[in-house]
Short mmCIF file of C-alpha atoms and ligand atoms in Angstrom, two decimals:
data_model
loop_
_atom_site.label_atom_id
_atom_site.label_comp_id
_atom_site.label_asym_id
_atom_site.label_seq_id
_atom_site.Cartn_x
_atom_site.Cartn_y
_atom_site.Cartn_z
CA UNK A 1 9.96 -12.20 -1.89
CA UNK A 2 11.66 -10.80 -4.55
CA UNK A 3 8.33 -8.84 -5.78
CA UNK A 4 8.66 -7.26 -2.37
CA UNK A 5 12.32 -6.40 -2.33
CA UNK A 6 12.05 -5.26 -6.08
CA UNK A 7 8.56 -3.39 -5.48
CA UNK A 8 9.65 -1.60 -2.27
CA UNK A 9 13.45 -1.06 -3.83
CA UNK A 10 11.36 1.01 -6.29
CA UNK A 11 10.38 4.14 -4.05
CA UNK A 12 12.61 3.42 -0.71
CA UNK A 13 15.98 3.11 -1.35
CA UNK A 14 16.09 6.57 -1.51
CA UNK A 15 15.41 6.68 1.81
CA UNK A 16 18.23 4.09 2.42
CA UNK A 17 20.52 5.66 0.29
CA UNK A 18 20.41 9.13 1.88
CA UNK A 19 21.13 7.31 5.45
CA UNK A 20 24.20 5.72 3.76
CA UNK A 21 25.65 8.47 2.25
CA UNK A 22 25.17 10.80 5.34
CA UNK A 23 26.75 8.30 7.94
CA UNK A 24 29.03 7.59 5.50
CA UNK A 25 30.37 11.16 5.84
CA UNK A 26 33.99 11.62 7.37
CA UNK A 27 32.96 13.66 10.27
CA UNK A 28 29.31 12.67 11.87
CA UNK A 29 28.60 15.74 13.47
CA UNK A 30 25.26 17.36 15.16
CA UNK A 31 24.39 18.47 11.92
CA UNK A 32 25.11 15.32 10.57
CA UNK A 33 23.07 13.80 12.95
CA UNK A 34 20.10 16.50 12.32
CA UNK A 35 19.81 15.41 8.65
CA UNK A 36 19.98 11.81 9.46
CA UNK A 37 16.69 12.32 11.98
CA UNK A 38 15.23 14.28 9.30
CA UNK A 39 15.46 11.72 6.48
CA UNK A 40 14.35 9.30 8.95
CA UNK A 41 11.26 12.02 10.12
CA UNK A 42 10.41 12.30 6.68
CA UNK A 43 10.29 8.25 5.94
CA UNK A 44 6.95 8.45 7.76
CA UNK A 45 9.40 6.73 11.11
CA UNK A 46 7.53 8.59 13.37
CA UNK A 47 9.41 10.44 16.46
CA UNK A 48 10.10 7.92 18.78
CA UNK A 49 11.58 5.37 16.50
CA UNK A 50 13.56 8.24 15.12
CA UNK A 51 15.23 8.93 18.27
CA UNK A 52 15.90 5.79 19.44
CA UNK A 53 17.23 4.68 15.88
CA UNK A 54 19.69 7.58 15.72
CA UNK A 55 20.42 6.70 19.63
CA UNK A 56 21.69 3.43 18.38
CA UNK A 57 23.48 4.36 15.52
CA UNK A 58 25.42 7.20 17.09
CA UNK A 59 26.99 4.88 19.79
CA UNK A 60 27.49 2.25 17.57
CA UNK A 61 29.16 4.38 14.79
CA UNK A 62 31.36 5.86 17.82
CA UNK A 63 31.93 2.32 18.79
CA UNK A 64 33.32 1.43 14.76
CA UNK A 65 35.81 4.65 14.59
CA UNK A 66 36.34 4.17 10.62
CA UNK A 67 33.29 2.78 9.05
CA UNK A 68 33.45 1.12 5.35
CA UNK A 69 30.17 1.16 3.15
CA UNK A 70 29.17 -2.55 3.90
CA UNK A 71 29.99 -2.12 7.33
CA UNK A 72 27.57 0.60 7.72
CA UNK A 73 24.84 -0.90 5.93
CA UNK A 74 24.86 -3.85 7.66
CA UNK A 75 24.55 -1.88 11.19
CA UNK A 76 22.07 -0.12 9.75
CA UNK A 77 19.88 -3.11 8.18
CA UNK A 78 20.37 -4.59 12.36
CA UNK A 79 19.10 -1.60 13.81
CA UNK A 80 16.04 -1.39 11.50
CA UNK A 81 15.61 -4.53 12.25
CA UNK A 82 15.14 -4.09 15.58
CA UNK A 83 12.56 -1.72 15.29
CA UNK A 84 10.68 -3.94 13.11
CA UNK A 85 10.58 -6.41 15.94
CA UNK A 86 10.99 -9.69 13.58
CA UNK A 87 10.03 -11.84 16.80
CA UNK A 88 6.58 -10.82 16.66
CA UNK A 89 4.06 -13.57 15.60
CA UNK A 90 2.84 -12.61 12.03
CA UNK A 91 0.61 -15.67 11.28
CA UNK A 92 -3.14 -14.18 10.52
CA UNK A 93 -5.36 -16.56 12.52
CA UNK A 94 -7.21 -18.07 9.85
CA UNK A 95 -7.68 -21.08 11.34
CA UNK A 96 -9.09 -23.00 14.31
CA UNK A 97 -6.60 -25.45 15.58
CA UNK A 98 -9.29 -27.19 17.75
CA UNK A 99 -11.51 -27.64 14.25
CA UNK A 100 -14.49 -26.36 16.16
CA UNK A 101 -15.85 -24.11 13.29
CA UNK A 102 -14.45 -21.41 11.18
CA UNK A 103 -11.97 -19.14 12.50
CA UNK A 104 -13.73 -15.93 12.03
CA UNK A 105 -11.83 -12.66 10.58
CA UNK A 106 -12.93 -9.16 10.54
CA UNK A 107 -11.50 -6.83 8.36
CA UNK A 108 -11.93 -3.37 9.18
CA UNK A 109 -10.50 -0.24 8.04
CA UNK A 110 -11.94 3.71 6.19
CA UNK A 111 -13.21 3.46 3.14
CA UNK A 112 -10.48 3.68 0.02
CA UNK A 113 -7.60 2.02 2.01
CA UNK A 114 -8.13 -0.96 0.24
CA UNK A 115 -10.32 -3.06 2.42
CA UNK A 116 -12.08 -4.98 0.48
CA UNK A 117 -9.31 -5.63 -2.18
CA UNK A 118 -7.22 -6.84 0.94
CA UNK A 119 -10.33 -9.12 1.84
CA UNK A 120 -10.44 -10.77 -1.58
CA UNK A 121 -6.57 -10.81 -1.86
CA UNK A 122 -6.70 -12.68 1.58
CA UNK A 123 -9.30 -15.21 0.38
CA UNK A 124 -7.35 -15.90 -2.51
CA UNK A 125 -3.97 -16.58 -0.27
CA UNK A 126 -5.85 -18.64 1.91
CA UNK A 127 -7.41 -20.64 -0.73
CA UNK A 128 -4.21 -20.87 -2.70
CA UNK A 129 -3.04 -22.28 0.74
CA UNK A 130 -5.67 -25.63 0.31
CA UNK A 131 -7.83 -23.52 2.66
CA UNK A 132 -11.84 -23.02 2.54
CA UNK A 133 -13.70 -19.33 3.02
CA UNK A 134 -17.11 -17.55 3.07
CA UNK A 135 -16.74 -14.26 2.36
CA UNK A 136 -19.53 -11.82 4.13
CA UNK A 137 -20.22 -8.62 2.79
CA UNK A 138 -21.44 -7.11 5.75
CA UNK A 139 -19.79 -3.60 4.26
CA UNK A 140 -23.39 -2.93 3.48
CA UNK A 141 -23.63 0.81 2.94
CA UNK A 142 -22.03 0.46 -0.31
CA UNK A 143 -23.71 -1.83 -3.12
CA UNK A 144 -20.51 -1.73 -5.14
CA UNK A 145 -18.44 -2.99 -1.67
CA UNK A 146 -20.65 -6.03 -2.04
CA UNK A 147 -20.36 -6.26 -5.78
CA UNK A 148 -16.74 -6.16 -5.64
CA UNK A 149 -16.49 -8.56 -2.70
CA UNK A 150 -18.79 -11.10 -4.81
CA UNK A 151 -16.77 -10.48 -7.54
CA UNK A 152 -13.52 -12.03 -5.34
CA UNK A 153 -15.93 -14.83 -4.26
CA UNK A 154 -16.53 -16.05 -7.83
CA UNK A 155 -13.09 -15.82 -8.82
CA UNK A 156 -11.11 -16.85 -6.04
CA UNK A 157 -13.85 -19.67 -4.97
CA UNK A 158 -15.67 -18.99 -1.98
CA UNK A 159 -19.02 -18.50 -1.17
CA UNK A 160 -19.85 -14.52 -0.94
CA UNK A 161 -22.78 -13.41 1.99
CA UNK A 162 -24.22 -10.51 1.25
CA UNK A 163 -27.75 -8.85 2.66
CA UNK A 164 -29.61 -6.05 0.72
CA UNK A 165 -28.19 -2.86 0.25
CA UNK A 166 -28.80 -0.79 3.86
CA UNK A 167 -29.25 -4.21 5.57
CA UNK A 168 -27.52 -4.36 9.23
CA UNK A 169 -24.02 -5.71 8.81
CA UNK A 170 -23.90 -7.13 12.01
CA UNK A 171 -26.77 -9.49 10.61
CA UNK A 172 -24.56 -9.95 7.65
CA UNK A 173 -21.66 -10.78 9.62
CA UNK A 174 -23.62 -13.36 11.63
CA UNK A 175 -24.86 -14.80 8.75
CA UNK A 176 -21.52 -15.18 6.99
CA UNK A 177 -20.32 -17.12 10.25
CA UNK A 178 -23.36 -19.46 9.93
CA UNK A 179 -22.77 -20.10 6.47
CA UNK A 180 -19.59 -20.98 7.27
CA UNK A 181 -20.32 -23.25 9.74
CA UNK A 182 -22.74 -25.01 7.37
CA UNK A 183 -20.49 -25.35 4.82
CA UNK A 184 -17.48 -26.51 7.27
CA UNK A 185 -15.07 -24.24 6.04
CA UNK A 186 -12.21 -23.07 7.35
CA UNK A 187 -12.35 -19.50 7.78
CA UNK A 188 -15.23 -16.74 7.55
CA UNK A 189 -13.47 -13.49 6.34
CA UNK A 190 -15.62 -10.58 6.84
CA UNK A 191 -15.43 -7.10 4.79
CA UNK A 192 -16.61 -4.49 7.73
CA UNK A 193 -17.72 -1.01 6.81
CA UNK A 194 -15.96 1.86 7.05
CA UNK A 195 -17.67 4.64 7.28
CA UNK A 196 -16.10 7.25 8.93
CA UNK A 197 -18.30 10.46 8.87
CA UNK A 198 -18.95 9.75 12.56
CA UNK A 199 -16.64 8.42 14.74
CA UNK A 200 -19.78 7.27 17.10
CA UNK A 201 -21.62 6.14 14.29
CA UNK A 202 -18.74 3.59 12.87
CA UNK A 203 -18.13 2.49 16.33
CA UNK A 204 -21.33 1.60 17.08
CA UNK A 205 -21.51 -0.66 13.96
CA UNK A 206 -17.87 -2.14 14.11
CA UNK A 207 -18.57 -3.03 17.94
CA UNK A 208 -21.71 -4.62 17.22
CA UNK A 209 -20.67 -6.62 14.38
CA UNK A 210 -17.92 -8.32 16.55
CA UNK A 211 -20.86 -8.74 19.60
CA UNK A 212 -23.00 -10.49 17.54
CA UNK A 213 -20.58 -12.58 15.67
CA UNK A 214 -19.73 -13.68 19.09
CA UNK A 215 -22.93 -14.82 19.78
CA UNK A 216 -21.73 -17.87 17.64
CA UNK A 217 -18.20 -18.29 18.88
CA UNK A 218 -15.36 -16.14 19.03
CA UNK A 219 -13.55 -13.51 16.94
CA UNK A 220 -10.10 -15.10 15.44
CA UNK A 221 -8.41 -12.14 13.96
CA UNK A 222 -9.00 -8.24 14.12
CA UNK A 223 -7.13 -6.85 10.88
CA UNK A 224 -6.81 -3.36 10.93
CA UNK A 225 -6.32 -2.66 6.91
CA UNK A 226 -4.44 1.13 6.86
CA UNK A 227 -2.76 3.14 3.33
CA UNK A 228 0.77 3.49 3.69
CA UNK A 229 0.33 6.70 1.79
CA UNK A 230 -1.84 8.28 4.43
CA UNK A 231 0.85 8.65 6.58
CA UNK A 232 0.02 10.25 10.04
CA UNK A 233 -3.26 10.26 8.82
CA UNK A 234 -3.73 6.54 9.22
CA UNK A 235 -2.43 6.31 13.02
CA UNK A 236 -5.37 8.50 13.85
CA UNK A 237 -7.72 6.47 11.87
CA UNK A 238 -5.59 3.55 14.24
CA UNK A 239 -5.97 4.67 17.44
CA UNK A 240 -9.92 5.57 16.19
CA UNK A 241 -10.21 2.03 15.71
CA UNK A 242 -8.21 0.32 18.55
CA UNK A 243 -10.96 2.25 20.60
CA UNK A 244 -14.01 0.02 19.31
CA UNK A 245 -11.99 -3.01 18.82
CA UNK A 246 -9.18 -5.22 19.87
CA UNK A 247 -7.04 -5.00 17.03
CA UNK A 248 -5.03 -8.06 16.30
CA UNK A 249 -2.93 -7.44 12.86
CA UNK A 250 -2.54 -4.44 10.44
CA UNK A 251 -2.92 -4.77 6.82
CA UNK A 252 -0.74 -2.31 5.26
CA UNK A 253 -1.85 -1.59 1.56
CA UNK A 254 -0.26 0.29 -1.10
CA UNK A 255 3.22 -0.13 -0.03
CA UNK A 256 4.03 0.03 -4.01
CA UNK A 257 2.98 3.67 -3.65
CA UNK A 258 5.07 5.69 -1.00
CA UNK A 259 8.86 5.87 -0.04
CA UNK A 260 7.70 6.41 3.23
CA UNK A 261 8.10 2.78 4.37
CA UNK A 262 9.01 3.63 7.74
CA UNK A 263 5.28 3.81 8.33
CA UNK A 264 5.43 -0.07 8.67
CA UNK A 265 7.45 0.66 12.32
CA UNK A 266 5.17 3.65 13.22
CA UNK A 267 1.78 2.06 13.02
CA UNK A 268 3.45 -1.02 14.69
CA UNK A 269 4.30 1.13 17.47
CA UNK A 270 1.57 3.09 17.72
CA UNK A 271 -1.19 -0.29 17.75
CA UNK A 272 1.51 -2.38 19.28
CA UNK A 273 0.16 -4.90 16.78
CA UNK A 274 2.12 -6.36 14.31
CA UNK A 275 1.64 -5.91 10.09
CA UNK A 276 0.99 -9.44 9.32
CA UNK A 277 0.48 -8.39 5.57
CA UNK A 278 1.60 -5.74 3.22
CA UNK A 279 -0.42 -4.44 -0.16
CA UNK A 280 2.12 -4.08 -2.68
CA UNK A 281 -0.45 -2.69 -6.07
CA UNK A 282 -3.74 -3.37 -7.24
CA UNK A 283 -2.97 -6.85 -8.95
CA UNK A 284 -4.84 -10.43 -7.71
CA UNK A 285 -0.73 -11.46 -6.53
CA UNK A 286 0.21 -8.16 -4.69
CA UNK A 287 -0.89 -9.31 -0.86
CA UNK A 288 2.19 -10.02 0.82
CA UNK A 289 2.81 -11.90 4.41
CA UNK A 290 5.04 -9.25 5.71
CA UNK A 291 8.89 -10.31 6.18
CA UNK A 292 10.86 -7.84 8.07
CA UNK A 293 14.05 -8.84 6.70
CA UNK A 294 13.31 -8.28 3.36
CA UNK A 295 11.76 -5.42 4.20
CA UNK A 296 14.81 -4.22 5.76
CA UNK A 297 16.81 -5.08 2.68
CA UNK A 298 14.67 -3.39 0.72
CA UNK A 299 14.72 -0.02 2.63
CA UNK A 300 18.39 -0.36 2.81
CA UNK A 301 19.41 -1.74 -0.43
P1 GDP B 1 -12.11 -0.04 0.40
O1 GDP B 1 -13.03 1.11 0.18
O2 GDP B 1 -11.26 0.16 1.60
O3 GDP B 1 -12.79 -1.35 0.41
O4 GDP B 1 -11.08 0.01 -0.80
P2 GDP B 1 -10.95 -0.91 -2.10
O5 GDP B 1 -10.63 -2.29 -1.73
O6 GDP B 1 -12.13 -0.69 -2.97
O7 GDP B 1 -9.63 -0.28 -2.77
C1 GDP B 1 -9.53 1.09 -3.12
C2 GDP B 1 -8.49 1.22 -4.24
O8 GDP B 1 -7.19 0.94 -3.74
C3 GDP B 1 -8.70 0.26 -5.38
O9 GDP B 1 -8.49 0.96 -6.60
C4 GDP B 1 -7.64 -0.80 -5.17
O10 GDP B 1 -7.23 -1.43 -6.36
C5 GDP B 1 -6.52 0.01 -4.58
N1 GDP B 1 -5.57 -0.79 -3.78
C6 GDP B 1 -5.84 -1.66 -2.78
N2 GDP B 1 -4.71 -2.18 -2.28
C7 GDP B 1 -3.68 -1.64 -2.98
C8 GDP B 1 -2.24 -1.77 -2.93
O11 GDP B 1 -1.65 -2.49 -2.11
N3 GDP B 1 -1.53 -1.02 -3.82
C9 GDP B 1 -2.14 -0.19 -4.72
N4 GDP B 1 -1.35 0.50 -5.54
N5 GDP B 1 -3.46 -0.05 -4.80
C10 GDP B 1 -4.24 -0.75 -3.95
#
């Protein structure tokens, strides 16, 4: 927690600080009110949260009259909050409370955001957790993908599927799930590919993965791994996915890397799917369960 408030402090506050000093001015006029929208446009917020944020914090700092430093930061930190919806269930279903066989969870996302670091990361959570995981490589296009998926396996402690360069990953990804089950582990966590030269072509392979891993039961957990540094750029690559798939969490990675945190509410918004984890750099450590209060804080200061 205090990785994530010092790792997000790093490139957001400014963001935080800006808001503060403008509301803190003596007058909040329309052009007060511009900047304010514009600092929060340029976090990465997106429009609607923007509006609805500086909805709230208008009549509220009406409400206040004279407004003292703490005082303002604490509204603001609330109506953040808010946004961030902390009521939403951020647990990543990695496990079957019935025991009948591995919870199975697919983790999909464009190549470069991270996937299969977030995959390995996960493994090693889980694991770290008392937890047992096959890995399945089924990102097949790429030998490396495998490679570096393997690579997690032997360090972290789980048993890596993988099929031969070109194989189908939805034969992977059904083989992953049956080596799980022989095992009797606890979850299967599955490295999708994400090739996106084709929209047709990655939907085709991302729906049929998920078909025929259903053949043996059904799918857990959806994750939906995005870069925070993509911006806008990753809600498309969102709303590309949410068509193939139901999308049940969003792995945010490289958090470490933008002051634009306010992509956290957008992509929420825009998936109506929570971020159940956050990639804060490139170390074995930095996968995060996301906590909206300290992500709050952090944004704030
Ligand atoms: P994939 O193609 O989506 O599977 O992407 P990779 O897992 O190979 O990751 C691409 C690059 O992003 C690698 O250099 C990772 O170390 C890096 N990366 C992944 N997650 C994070 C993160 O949270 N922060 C930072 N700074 N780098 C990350």
């Amino acid at each position: 927690l205090v990785r994530l408030r010092s790792r997000l402090a790093r490139s957001n506050s400014a963001v935080g600080k800006g808001l503060l000093s403008l509301l803190s001015r003596d007058k909040l006029d329309e052009d007060t009110w511009e900047e304010i929208e514009e600092v929060l446009l340029t976090s990465d917020l997106g429009i609607g949260p923007t509006q609805e944020l500086v909805e709230a914090l208008r009549t509220r700092t009406r409400v206040l009259g004279t407004r003292t430093p703490d005082e303002l930061r604490e509204l603001l930190k609330e109506e953040l909050l808010k946004l961030v919806d902390p009521e939403l269930d951020r647990t990543v279903r990695s496990l079957r409370e019935d025991g009948e066989g591995p919870a199975v969870v697919l983790v999909a996302g464009v190549n470069g955001v991270g996937k299969t670091t977030t995959t390995g990361k996960l493994a090693r959570v889980l694991i770290a957790d008392g937890r047992t995981v096959v890995l399945g490589a089924a990102d097949t296009f790429r030998a490396a993908a495998a490679d570096q998926l393997e690579t997690w396996g032997d360090r972290v402690g789980a048993t890596t599927v993988r099929g031969a360069e070109g194989a189908d990953p939805a034969s992977v990804a059904f083989e992953a799930v049956r080596k799980a089950k022989e095992l009797g582990v606890d979850t299967a966590l599955i490295d999708t590919a994400g090739r996106l030269h084709t929209k047709t072509g990655l939907m085709d392979e991302l729906g049929k993965v998920k078909r025929v891993v259903e053949k043996q039961g059904p799918v857990d957990e959806v994750l939906l791994v995005l870069d925070a540094t993509t911006g806008q750029n990753g809600l498309v690559q969102a709303r590309v996915f949410r068509e193939v798939v139901d999308i049940t969490g969003i792995a945010l990675t490289k958090l470490d890397g933008t002051a634009k945190g306010g992509i956290v509410i957008a992509v929420q918004r825009e998936l109506g799917v929570p971020v159940k984890l956050v990639g804060l750099g490139e170390g074995a450590d930095d996968l995060a369960p996301f906590d909206p209060a300290a992500f709050v804080d952090a944004l704030v200061g």
